[in-house]
JSON list of N, CA and C in Angstrom, two decimals:
[
{"chain": "D", "resi": 155, "resn": "MET", "atom": "N", "xyz": [251.18, 145.87, 120.67]},
{"chain": "D", "resi": 155, "resn": "MET", "atom": "CA", "xyz": [250.15, 145.15, 119.96]},
{"chain": "D", "resi": 155, "resn": "MET", "atom": "C", "xyz": [249.80, 145.89, 118.67]},
{"chain": "D", "resi": 156, "resn": "LEU", "atom": "N", "xyz": [249.59, 147.21, 118.77]},
{"chain": "D", "resi": 156, "resn": "LEU", "atom": "CA", "xyz": [249.20, 147.97, 117.58]},
{"chain": "D", "resi": 156, "resn": "LEU", "atom": "C", "xyz": [250.31, 147.99, 116.54]},
{"chain": "D", "resi": 157, "resn": "PHE", "atom": "N", "xyz": [251.55, 148.02, 117.00]},
{"chain": "D", "resi": 157, "resn": "PHE", "atom": "CA", "xyz": [252.65, 147.98, 116.03]},
{"chain": "D", "resi": 157, "resn": "PHE", "atom": "C", "xyz": [252.67, 146.64, 115.31]},
{"chain": "D", "resi": 158, "resn": "ALA", "atom": "N", "xyz": [252.43, 145.57, 116.03]},
{"chain": "D", "resi": 158, "resn": "ALA", "atom": "CA", "xyz": [252.40, 144.24, 115.40]},
{"chain": "D", "resi": 158, "resn": "ALA", "atom": "C", "xyz": [251.26, 144.15, 114.39]},
{"chain": "D", "resi": 159, "resn": "LEU", "atom": "N", "xyz": [250.09, 144.67, 114.75]},
{"chain": "D", "resi": 159, "resn": "LEU", "atom": "CA", "xyz": [248.95, 144.63, 113.82]},
{"chain": "D", "resi": 159, "resn": "LEU", "atom": "C", "xyz": [249.24, 145.41, 112.54]},
{"chain": "D", "resi": 160, "resn": "ASN", "atom": "N", "xyz": [250.08, 146.44, 112.65]},
{"chain": "D", "resi": 160, "resn": "ASN", "atom": "CA", "xyz": [250.43, 147.26, 111.50]},
{"chain": "D", "resi": 160, "resn": "ASN", "atom": "C", "xyz": [251.72, 146.81, 110.83]},
{"chain": "D", "resi": 161, "resn": "ARG", "atom": "N", "xyz": [252.26, 145.69, 111.31]},
{"chain": "D", "resi": 161, "resn": "ARG", "atom": "CA", "xyz": [253.50, 145.13, 110.77]},
{"chain": "D", "resi": 161, "resn": "ARG", "atom": "C", "xyz": [254.64, 146.14, 110.78]},
{"chain": "D", "resi": 162, "resn": "ARG", "atom": "N", "xyz": [254.76, 146.81, 111.90]},
{"chain": "D", "resi": 162, "resn": "ARG", "atom": "CA", "xyz": [255.84, 147.78, 112.10]},
{"chain": "D", "resi": 162, "resn": "ARG", "atom": "C", "xyz": [256.59, 147.43, 113.37]},
{"chain": "D", "resi": 163, "resn": "TYR", "atom": "N", "xyz": [257.81, 147.90, 113.46]},
{"chain": "D", "resi": 163, "resn": "TYR", "atom": "CA", "xyz": [258.64, 147.62, 114.61]},
{"chain": "D", "resi": 163, "resn": "TYR", "atom": "C", "xyz": [258.90, 148.91, 115.38]},
{"chain": "D", "resi": 164, "resn": "LEU", "atom": "N", "xyz": [258.99, 148.77, 116.68]},
{"chain": "D", "resi": 164, "resn": "LEU", "atom": "CA", "xyz": [259.28, 149.89, 117.56]},
{"chain": "D", "resi": 164, "resn": "LEU", "atom": "C", "xyz": [260.63, 149.62, 118.22]},
{"chain": "D", "resi": 165, "resn": "ILE", "atom": "N", "xyz": [261.56, 150.54, 118.04]},
{"chain": "D", "resi": 165, "resn": "ILE", "atom": "CA", "xyz": [262.88, 150.37, 118.61]},
{"chain": "D", "resi": 165, "resn": "ILE", "atom": "C", "xyz": [263.02, 151.16, 119.91]},
{"chain": "D", "resi": 166, "resn": "ASN", "atom": "N", "xyz": [262.41, 152.33, 119.97]},
{"chain": "D", "resi": 166, "resn": "ASN", "atom": "CA", "xyz": [262.54, 153.21, 121.13]},
{"chain": "D", "resi": 166, "resn": "ASN", "atom": "C", "xyz": [261.16, 153.63, 121.58]},
{"chain": "D", "resi": 167, "resn": "GLU", "atom": "N", "xyz": [260.91, 153.55, 122.88]},
{"chain": "D", "resi": 167, "resn": "GLU", "atom": "CA", "xyz": [259.58, 153.88, 123.39]},
{"chain": "D", "resi": 167, "resn": "GLU", "atom": "C", "xyz": [259.30, 155.37, 123.48]},
{"chain": "D", "resi": 168, "resn": "LYS", "atom": "N", "xyz": [260.31, 156.21, 123.32]},
{"chain": "D", "resi": 168, "resn": "LYS", "atom": "CA", "xyz": [260.06, 157.66, 123.35]},
{"chain": "D", "resi": 168, "resn": "LYS", "atom": "C", "xyz": [259.19, 158.04, 122.16]},
{"chain": "D", "resi": 169, "resn": "GLY", "atom": "N", "xyz": [258.13, 158.75, 122.45]},
{"chain": "D", "resi": 169, "resn": "GLY", "atom": "CA", "xyz": [257.23, 159.19, 121.39]},
{"chain": "D", "resi": 169, "resn": "GLY", "atom": "C", "xyz": [256.31, 158.10, 120.86]},
{"chain": "D", "resi": 170, "resn": "VAL", "atom": "N", "xyz": [256.16, 157.01, 121.61]},
{"chain": "D", "resi": 170, "resn": "VAL", "atom": "CA", "xyz": [255.38, 155.89, 121.12]},
{"chain": "D", "resi": 170, "resn": "VAL", "atom": "C", "xyz": [253.91, 156.24, 120.93]},
{"chain": "D", "resi": 171, "resn": "LEU", "atom": "N", "xyz": [253.31, 157.01, 121.82]},
{"chain": "D", "resi": 171, "resn": "LEU", "atom": "CA", "xyz": [251.88, 157.30, 121.68]},
{"chain": "D", "resi": 171, "resn": "LEU", "atom": "C", "xyz": [251.58, 158.11, 120.42]},
{"chain": "D", "resi": 172, "resn": "PRO", "atom": "N", "xyz": [252.27, 159.21, 120.17]},
{"chain": "D", "resi": 172, "resn": "PRO", "atom": "CA", "xyz": [252.00, 159.93, 118.92]},
{"chain": "D", "resi": 172, "resn": "PRO", "atom": "C", "xyz": [252.25, 159.07, 117.68]},
{"chain": "D", "resi": 173, "resn": "GLU", "atom": "N", "xyz": [253.28, 158.25, 117.73]},
{"chain": "D", "resi": 173, "resn": "GLU", "atom": "CA", "xyz": [253.58, 157.36, 116.60]},
{"chain": "D", "resi": 173, "resn": "GLU", "atom": "C", "xyz": [252.47, 156.32, 116.42]},
{"chain": "D", "resi": 174, "resn": "THR", "atom": "N", "xyz": [251.99, 155.77, 117.52]},
{"chain": "D", "resi": 174, "resn": "THR", "atom": "CA", "xyz": [250.92, 154.78, 117.46]},
{"chain": "D", "resi": 174, "resn": "THR", "atom": "C", "xyz": [249.64, 155.39, 116.92]},
{"chain": "D", "resi": 175, "resn": "ALA", "atom": "N", "xyz": [249.38, 156.63, 117.28]},
{"chain": "D", "resi": 175, "resn": "ALA", "atom": "CA", "xyz": [248.17, 157.31, 116.83]},
{"chain": "D", "resi": 175, "resn": "ALA", "atom": "C", "xyz": [248.17, 157.52, 115.32]},
{"chain": "D", "resi": 176, "resn": "ARG", "atom": "N", "xyz": [249.36, 157.52, 114.69]},
{"chain": "D", "resi": 176, "resn": "ARG", "atom": "CA", "xyz": [249.45, 157.73, 113.24]},
{"chain": "D", "resi": 176, "resn": "ARG", "atom": "C", "xyz": [249.39, 156.42, 112.44]},
{"chain": "D", "resi": 177, "resn": "LEU", "atom": "N", "xyz": [249.35, 155.29, 113.11]},
{"chain": "D", "resi": 177, "resn": "LEU", "atom": "CA", "xyz": [249.30, 154.02, 112.41]},
{"chain": "D", "resi": 177, "resn": "LEU", "atom": "C", "xyz": [247.95, 153.84, 111.71]},
{"chain": "D", "resi": 178, "resn": "PRO", "atom": "N", "xyz": [247.92, 153.12, 110.60]},
{"chain": "D", "resi": 178, "resn": "PRO", "atom": "CA", "xyz": [246.64, 152.89, 109.92]},
{"chain": "D", "resi": 178, "resn": "PRO", "atom": "C", "xyz": [245.62, 152.14, 110.78]},
{"chain": "D", "resi": 179, "resn": "VAL", "atom": "N", "xyz": [246.08, 151.12, 111.52]},
{"chain": "D", "resi": 179, "resn": "VAL", "atom": "CA", "xyz": [245.20, 150.39, 112.43]},
{"chain": "D", "resi": 179, "resn": "VAL", "atom": "C", "xyz": [245.56, 150.83, 113.84]},
{"chain": "D", "resi": 180, "resn": "THR", "atom": "N", "xyz": [244.67, 151.57, 114.46]},
{"chain": "D", "resi": 180, "resn": "THR", "atom": "CA", "xyz": [244.94, 152.11, 115.79]},
{"chain": "D", "resi": 180, "resn": "THR", "atom": "C", "xyz": [243.64, 152.33, 116.54]},
{"chain": "D", "resi": 181, "resn": "ILE", "atom": "N", "xyz": [243.75, 152.86, 117.73]},
{"chain": "D", "resi": 181, "resn": "ILE", "atom": "CA", "xyz": [242.58, 153.22, 118.54]},
{"chain": "D", "resi": 181, "resn": "ILE", "atom": "C", "xyz": [242.35, 154.71, 118.36]},
{"chain": "D", "resi": 182, "resn": "PRO", "atom": "N", "xyz": [241.15, 155.11, 117.95]},
{"chain": "D", "resi": 182, "resn": "PRO", "atom": "CA", "xyz": [240.88, 156.54, 117.76]},
{"chain": "D", "resi": 182, "resn": "PRO", "atom": "C", "xyz": [241.12, 157.34, 119.05]},
{"chain": "D", "resi": 183, "resn": "HIS", "atom": "N", "xyz": [241.70, 158.51, 118.89]},
{"chain": "D", "resi": 183, "resn": "HIS", "atom": "CA", "xyz": [241.93, 159.46, 119.99]},
{"chain": "D", "resi": 183, "resn": "HIS", "atom": "C", "xyz": [242.82, 158.85, 121.09]},
{"chain": "D", "resi": 184, "resn": "LEU", "atom": "N", "xyz": [243.76, 158.03, 120.68]},
{"chain": "D", "resi": 184, "resn": "LEU", "atom": "CA", "xyz": [244.62, 157.33, 121.62]},
{"chain": "D", "resi": 184, "resn": "LEU", "atom": "C", "xyz": [245.39, 158.28, 122.54]},
{"chain": "D", "resi": 185, "resn": "VAL", "atom": "N", "xyz": [246.02, 159.29, 121.98]},
{"chain": "D", "resi": 185, "resn": "VAL", "atom": "CA", "xyz": [246.83, 160.21, 122.78]},
{"chain": "D", "resi": 185, "resn": "VAL", "atom": "C", "xyz": [245.95, 160.97, 123.76]},
{"chain": "D", "resi": 186, "resn": "GLU", "atom": "N", "xyz": [244.83, 161.48, 123.29]},
{"chain": "D", "resi": 186, "resn": "GLU", "atom": "CA", "xyz": [243.94, 162.25, 124.16]},
{"chain": "D", "resi": 186, "resn": "GLU", "atom": "C", "xyz": [243.39, 161.39, 125.29]},
{"chain": "D", "resi": 187, "resn": "GLN", "atom": "N", "xyz": [243.02, 160.16, 124.97]},
{"chain": "D", "resi": 187, "resn": "GLN", "atom": "CA", "xyz": [242.49, 159.28, 126.01]},
{"chain": "D", "resi": 187, "resn": "GLN", "atom": "C", "xyz": [243.57, 158.88, 127.00]},
{"chain": "D", "resi": 188, "resn": "SER", "atom": "N", "xyz": [244.78, 158.70, 126.53]},
{"chain": "D", "resi": 188, "resn": "SER", "atom": "CA", "xyz": [245.88, 158.39, 127.43]},
{"chain": "D", "resi": 188, "resn": "SER", "atom": "C", "xyz": [246.13, 159.56, 128.38]},
{"chain": "D", "resi": 189, "resn": "ASP", "atom": "N", "xyz": [246.12, 160.76, 127.83]},
{"chain": "D", "resi": 189, "resn": "ASP", "atom": "CA", "xyz": [246.28, 161.95, 128.68]},
{"chain": "D", "resi": 189, "resn": "ASP", "atom": "C", "xyz": [245.17, 162.03, 129.72]},
{"chain": "D", "resi": 190, "resn": "GLU", "atom": "N", "xyz": [243.95, 161.70, 129.32]},
{"chain": "D", "resi": 190, "resn": "GLU", "atom": "CA", "xyz": [242.81, 161.73, 130.23]},
{"chain": "D", "resi": 190, "resn": "GLU", "atom": "C", "xyz": [242.97, 160.68, 131.33]},
{"chain": "D", "resi": 191, "resn": "ILE", "atom": "N", "xyz": [243.47, 159.51, 131.00]},
{"chain": "D", "resi": 191, "resn": "ILE", "atom": "CA", "xyz": [243.71, 158.47, 132.01]},
{"chain": "D", "resi": 191, "resn": "ILE", "atom": "C", "xyz": [244.67, 159.00, 133.07]},
{"chain": "D", "resi": 192, "resn": "TRP", "atom": "N", "xyz": [245.78, 159.59, 132.63]},
{"chain": "D", "resi": 192, "resn": "TRP", "atom": "CA", "xyz": [246.76, 160.09, 133.60]},
{"chain": "D", "resi": 192, "resn": "TRP", "atom": "C", "xyz": [246.20, 161.26, 134.42]},
{"chain": "D", "resi": 193, "resn": "ARG", "atom": "N", "xyz": [245.38, 162.10, 133.79]},
{"chain": "D", "resi": 193, "resn": "ARG", "atom": "CA", "xyz": [244.76, 163.20, 134.53]},
{"chain": "D", "resi": 193, "resn": "ARG", "atom": "C", "xyz": [243.83, 162.63, 135.61]},
{"chain": "D", "resi": 194, "resn": "LEU", "atom": "N", "xyz": [243.03, 161.65, 135.24]},
{"chain": "D", "resi": 194, "resn": "LEU", "atom": "CA", "xyz": [242.10, 161.03, 136.19]},
{"chain": "D", "resi": 194, "resn": "LEU", "atom": "C", "xyz": [242.85, 160.38, 137.35]},
{"chain": "D", "resi": 195, "resn": "ILE", "atom": "N", "xyz": [243.93, 159.68, 137.04]},
{"chain": "D", "resi": 195, "resn": "ILE", "atom": "CA", "xyz": [244.72, 159.05, 138.10]},
{"chain": "D", "resi": 195, "resn": "ILE", "atom": "C", "xyz": [245.26, 160.11, 139.05]},
{"chain": "D", "resi": 196, "resn": "GLY", "atom": "N", "xyz": [245.78, 161.20, 138.50]},
{"chain": "D", "resi": 196, "resn": "GLY", "atom": "CA", "xyz": [246.29, 162.29, 139.33]},
{"chain": "D", "resi": 196, "resn": "GLY", "atom": "C", "xyz": [245.23, 162.92, 140.21]},
{"chain": "D", "resi": 197, "resn": "ASP", "atom": "N", "xyz": [244.00, 162.93, 139.72]},
{"chain": "D", "resi": 197, "resn": "ASP", "atom": "CA", "xyz": [242.88, 163.52, 140.47]},
{"chain": "D", "resi": 197, "resn": "ASP", "atom": "C", "xyz": [242.18, 162.50, 141.36]},
{"chain": "D", "resi": 198, "resn": "GLY", "atom": "N", "xyz": [242.65, 161.27, 141.36]},
{"chain": "D", "resi": 198, "resn": "GLY", "atom": "CA", "xyz": [242.02, 160.23, 142.18]},
{"chain": "D", "resi": 198, "resn": "GLY", "atom": "C", "xyz": [240.83, 159.56, 141.53]},
{"chain": "D", "resi": 199, "resn": "GLY", "atom": "N", "xyz": [240.63, 159.78, 140.23]},
{"chain": "D", "resi": 199, "resn": "GLY", "atom": "CA", "xyz": [239.50, 159.18, 139.52]},
{"chain": "D", "resi": 199, "resn": "GLY", "atom": "C", "xyz": [239.85, 157.80, 138.99]},
{"chain": "D", "resi": 200, "resn": "PHE", "atom": "N", "xyz": [240.20, 156.92, 139.90]},
{"chain": "D", "resi": 200, "resn": "PHE", "atom": "CA", "xyz": [240.68, 155.60, 139.49]},
{"chain": "D", "resi": 200, "resn": "PHE", "atom": "C", "xyz": [239.62, 154.78, 138.76]},
{"chain": "D", "resi": 201, "resn": "ALA", "atom": "N", "xyz": [238.39, 154.84, 139.21]},
{"chain": "D", "resi": 201, "resn": "ALA", "atom": "CA", "xyz": [237.32, 154.06, 138.57]},
{"chain": "D", "resi": 201, "resn": "ALA", "atom": "C", "xyz": [237.12, 154.52, 137.13]},
{"chain": "D", "resi": 202, "resn": "GLN", "atom": "N", "xyz": [237.14, 155.83, 136.90]},
{"chain": "D", "resi": 202, "resn": "GLN", "atom": "CA", "xyz": [236.98, 156.35, 135.54]},
{"chain": "D", "resi": 202, "resn": "GLN", "atom": "C", "xyz": [238.18, 155.97, 134.67]},
{"chain": "D", "resi": 203, "resn": "ALA", "atom": "N", "xyz": [239.38, 156.06, 135.24]},
{"chain": "D", "resi": 203, "resn": "ALA", "atom": "CA", "xyz": [240.59, 155.69, 134.49]},
{"chain": "D", "resi": 203, "resn": "ALA", "atom": "C", "xyz": [240.52, 154.21, 134.11]},
{"chain": "D", "resi": 204, "resn": "CYS", "atom": "N", "xyz": [240.09, 153.38, 135.03]},
{"chain": "D", "resi": 204, "resn": "CYS", "atom": "CA", "xyz": [239.97, 151.94, 134.74]},
{"chain": "D", "resi": 204, "resn": "CYS", "atom": "C", "xyz": [238.91, 151.68, 133.67]},
{"chain": "D", "resi": 205, "resn": "ALA", "atom": "N", "xyz": [237.84, 152.46, 133.67]},
{"chain": "D", "resi": 205, "resn": "ALA", "atom": "CA", "xyz": [236.79, 152.29, 132.65]},
{"chain": "D", "resi": 205, "resn": "ALA", "atom": "C", "xyz": [237.35, 152.57, 131.26]},
{"chain": "D", "resi": 206, "resn": "ILE", "atom": "N", "xyz": [238.17, 153.62, 131.13]},
{"chain": "D", "resi": 206, "resn": "ILE", "atom": "CA", "xyz": [238.78, 153.94, 129.84]},
{"chain": "D", "resi": 206, "resn": "ILE", "atom": "C", "xyz": [239.75, 152.83, 129.44]},
{"chain": "D", "resi": 207, "resn": "LEU", "atom": "N", "xyz": [240.52, 152.33, 130.39]},
{"chain": "D", "resi": 207, "resn": "LEU", "atom": "CA", "xyz": [241.45, 151.24, 130.09]},
{"chain": "D", "resi": 207, "resn": "LEU", "atom": "C", "xyz": [240.70, 149.99, 129.66]},
{"chain": "D", "resi": 208, "resn": "ARG", "atom": "N", "xyz": [239.55, 149.71, 130.24]},
{"chain": "D", "resi": 208, "resn": "ARG", "atom": "CA", "xyz": [238.75, 148.56, 129.80]},
{"chain": "D", "resi": 208, "resn": "ARG", "atom": "C", "xyz": [238.27, 148.77, 128.37]},
{"chain": "D", "resi": 209, "resn": "GLN", "atom": "N", "xyz": [237.94, 150.01, 128.01]},
{"chain": "D", "resi": 209, "resn": "GLN", "atom": "CA", "xyz": [237.54, 150.29, 126.62]},
{"chain": "D", "resi": 209, "resn": "GLN", "atom": "C", "xyz": [238.71, 150.04, 125.68]},
{"chain": "D", "resi": 210, "resn": "PHE", "atom": "N", "xyz": [239.91, 150.46, 126.07]},
{"chain": "D", "resi": 210, "resn": "PHE", "atom": "CA", "xyz": [241.10, 150.17, 125.27]},
{"chain": "D", "resi": 210, "resn": "PHE", "atom": "C", "xyz": [241.24, 148.67, 125.07]},
{"chain": "D", "resi": 211, "resn": "ASP", "atom": "N", "xyz": [241.12, 147.93, 126.17]},
{"chain": "D", "resi": 211, "resn": "ASP", "atom": "CA", "xyz": [241.25, 146.48, 126.11]},
{"chain": "D", "resi": 211, "resn": "ASP", "atom": "C", "xyz": [240.24, 145.88, 125.13]},
{"chain": "D", "resi": 212, "resn": "GLN", "atom": "N", "xyz": [239.01, 146.33, 125.19]},
{"chain": "D", "resi": 212, "resn": "GLN", "atom": "CA", "xyz": [237.98, 145.81, 124.30]},
{"chain": "D", "resi": 212, "resn": "GLN", "atom": "C", "xyz": [238.28, 146.16, 122.84]},
{"chain": "D", "resi": 213, "resn": "ARG", "atom": "N", "xyz": [238.76, 147.37, 122.59]},
{"chain": "D", "resi": 213, "resn": "ARG", "atom": "CA", "xyz": [239.11, 147.76, 121.22]},
{"chain": "D", "resi": 213, "resn": "ARG", "atom": "C", "xyz": [240.25, 146.91, 120.69]},
{"chain": "D", "resi": 214, "resn": "LEU", "atom": "N", "xyz": [241.26, 146.66, 121.54]},
{"chain": "D", "resi": 214, "resn": "LEU", "atom": "CA", "xyz": [242.37, 145.82, 121.10]},
{"chain": "D", "resi": 214, "resn": "LEU", "atom": "C", "xyz": [241.90, 144.40, 120.81]},
{"chain": "D", "resi": 215, "resn": "LYS", "atom": "N", "xyz": [241.03, 143.87, 121.65]},
{"chain": "D", "resi": 215, "resn": "LYS", "atom": "CA", "xyz": [240.49, 142.53, 121.40]},
{"chain": "D", "resi": 215, "resn": "LYS", "atom": "C", "xyz": [239.75, 142.49, 120.07]},
{"chain": "D", "resi": 216, "resn": "THR", "atom": "N", "xyz": [238.98, 143.52, 119.79]},
{"chain": "D", "resi": 216, "resn": "THR", "atom": "CA", "xyz": [238.25, 143.59, 118.52]},
{"chain": "D", "resi": 216, "resn": "THR", "atom": "C", "xyz": [239.22, 143.63, 117.34]},
{"chain": "D", "resi": 217, "resn": "LEU", "atom": "N", "xyz": [240.26, 144.45, 117.46]},
{"chain": "D", "resi": 217, "resn": "LEU", "atom": "CA", "xyz": [241.23, 144.57, 116.37]},
{"chain": "D", "resi": 217, "resn": "LEU", "atom": "C", "xyz": [241.99, 143.28, 116.11]},
{"chain": "D", "resi": 218, "resn": "THR", "atom": "N", "xyz": [242.16, 142.46, 117.13]},
{"chain": "D", "resi": 218, "resn": "THR", "atom": "CA", "xyz": [242.93, 141.24, 116.95]},
{"chain": "D", "resi": 218, "resn": "THR", "atom": "C", "xyz": [242.09, 140.04, 116.51]},
{"chain": "D", "resi": 219, "resn": "GLN", "atom": "N", "xyz": [240.80, 140.21, 116.41]},
{"chain": "D", "resi": 219, "resn": "GLN", "atom": "CA", "xyz": [239.92, 139.15, 115.92]},
{"chain": "D", "resi": 219, "resn": "GLN", "atom": "C", "xyz": [240.00, 139.05, 114.40]},
{"chain": "D", "resi": 220, "resn": "PRO", "atom": "N", "xyz": [239.77, 137.88, 113.85]},
{"chain": "D", "resi": 220, "resn": "PRO", "atom": "CA", "xyz": [239.75, 137.77, 112.38]},
{"chain": "D", "resi": 220, "resn": "PRO", "atom": "C", "xyz": [238.75, 138.76, 111.80]},
{"chain": "D", "resi": 221, "resn": "GLY", "atom": "N", "xyz": [239.19, 139.49, 110.80]},
{"chain": "D", "resi": 221, "resn": "GLY", "atom": "CA", "xyz": [238.33, 140.51, 110.19]},
{"chain": "D", "resi": 221, "resn": "GLY", "atom": "C", "xyz": [238.29, 141.81, 110.96]},
{"chain": "D", "resi": 222, "resn": "GLY", "atom": "N", "xyz": [239.02, 141.90, 112.07]},
{"chain": "D", "resi": 222, "resn": "GLY", "atom": "CA", "xyz": [239.02, 143.12, 112.88]},
{"chain": "D", "resi": 222, "resn": "GLY", "atom": "C", "xyz": [239.95, 144.20, 112.38]},
{"chain": "D", "resi": 223, "resn": "THR", "atom": "N", "xyz": [240.85, 143.83, 111.46]},
{"chain": "D", "resi": 223, "resn": "THR", "atom": "CA", "xyz": [241.78, 144.81, 110.91]},
{"chain": "D", "resi": 223, "resn": "THR", "atom": "C", "xyz": [241.64, 144.86, 109.40]},
{"chain": "D", "resi": 224, "resn": "PRO", "atom": "N", "xyz": [241.88, 146.03, 108.83]},
{"chain": "D", "resi": 224, "resn": "PRO", "atom": "CA", "xyz": [241.84, 146.11, 107.37]},
{"chain": "D", "resi": 224, "resn": "PRO", "atom": "C", "xyz": [242.99, 145.31, 106.76]},
{"chain": "D", "resi": 225, "resn": "PRO", "atom": "N", "xyz": [242.84, 144.85, 105.53]},
{"chain": "D", "resi": 225, "resn": "PRO", "atom": "CA", "xyz": [243.92, 144.07, 104.87]},
{"chain": "D", "resi": 225, "resn": "PRO", "atom": "C", "xyz": [245.18, 144.88, 104.67]}
]
């Protein structure tokens, strides 16, 4: 989704998070939050991990709304 919003193409998924974090239109602290989600899952913190994922979902919805992305 973020690559499409930035009009860029992704050919290989290796390194996608660091690459996504460098896009002009992105979710702040994407890599760190992704790492936190996986840490929480490993520790059994499923509710907290889901809460962060819901925040991601809301940010993506905001970015895809008219006027949600810079020109």
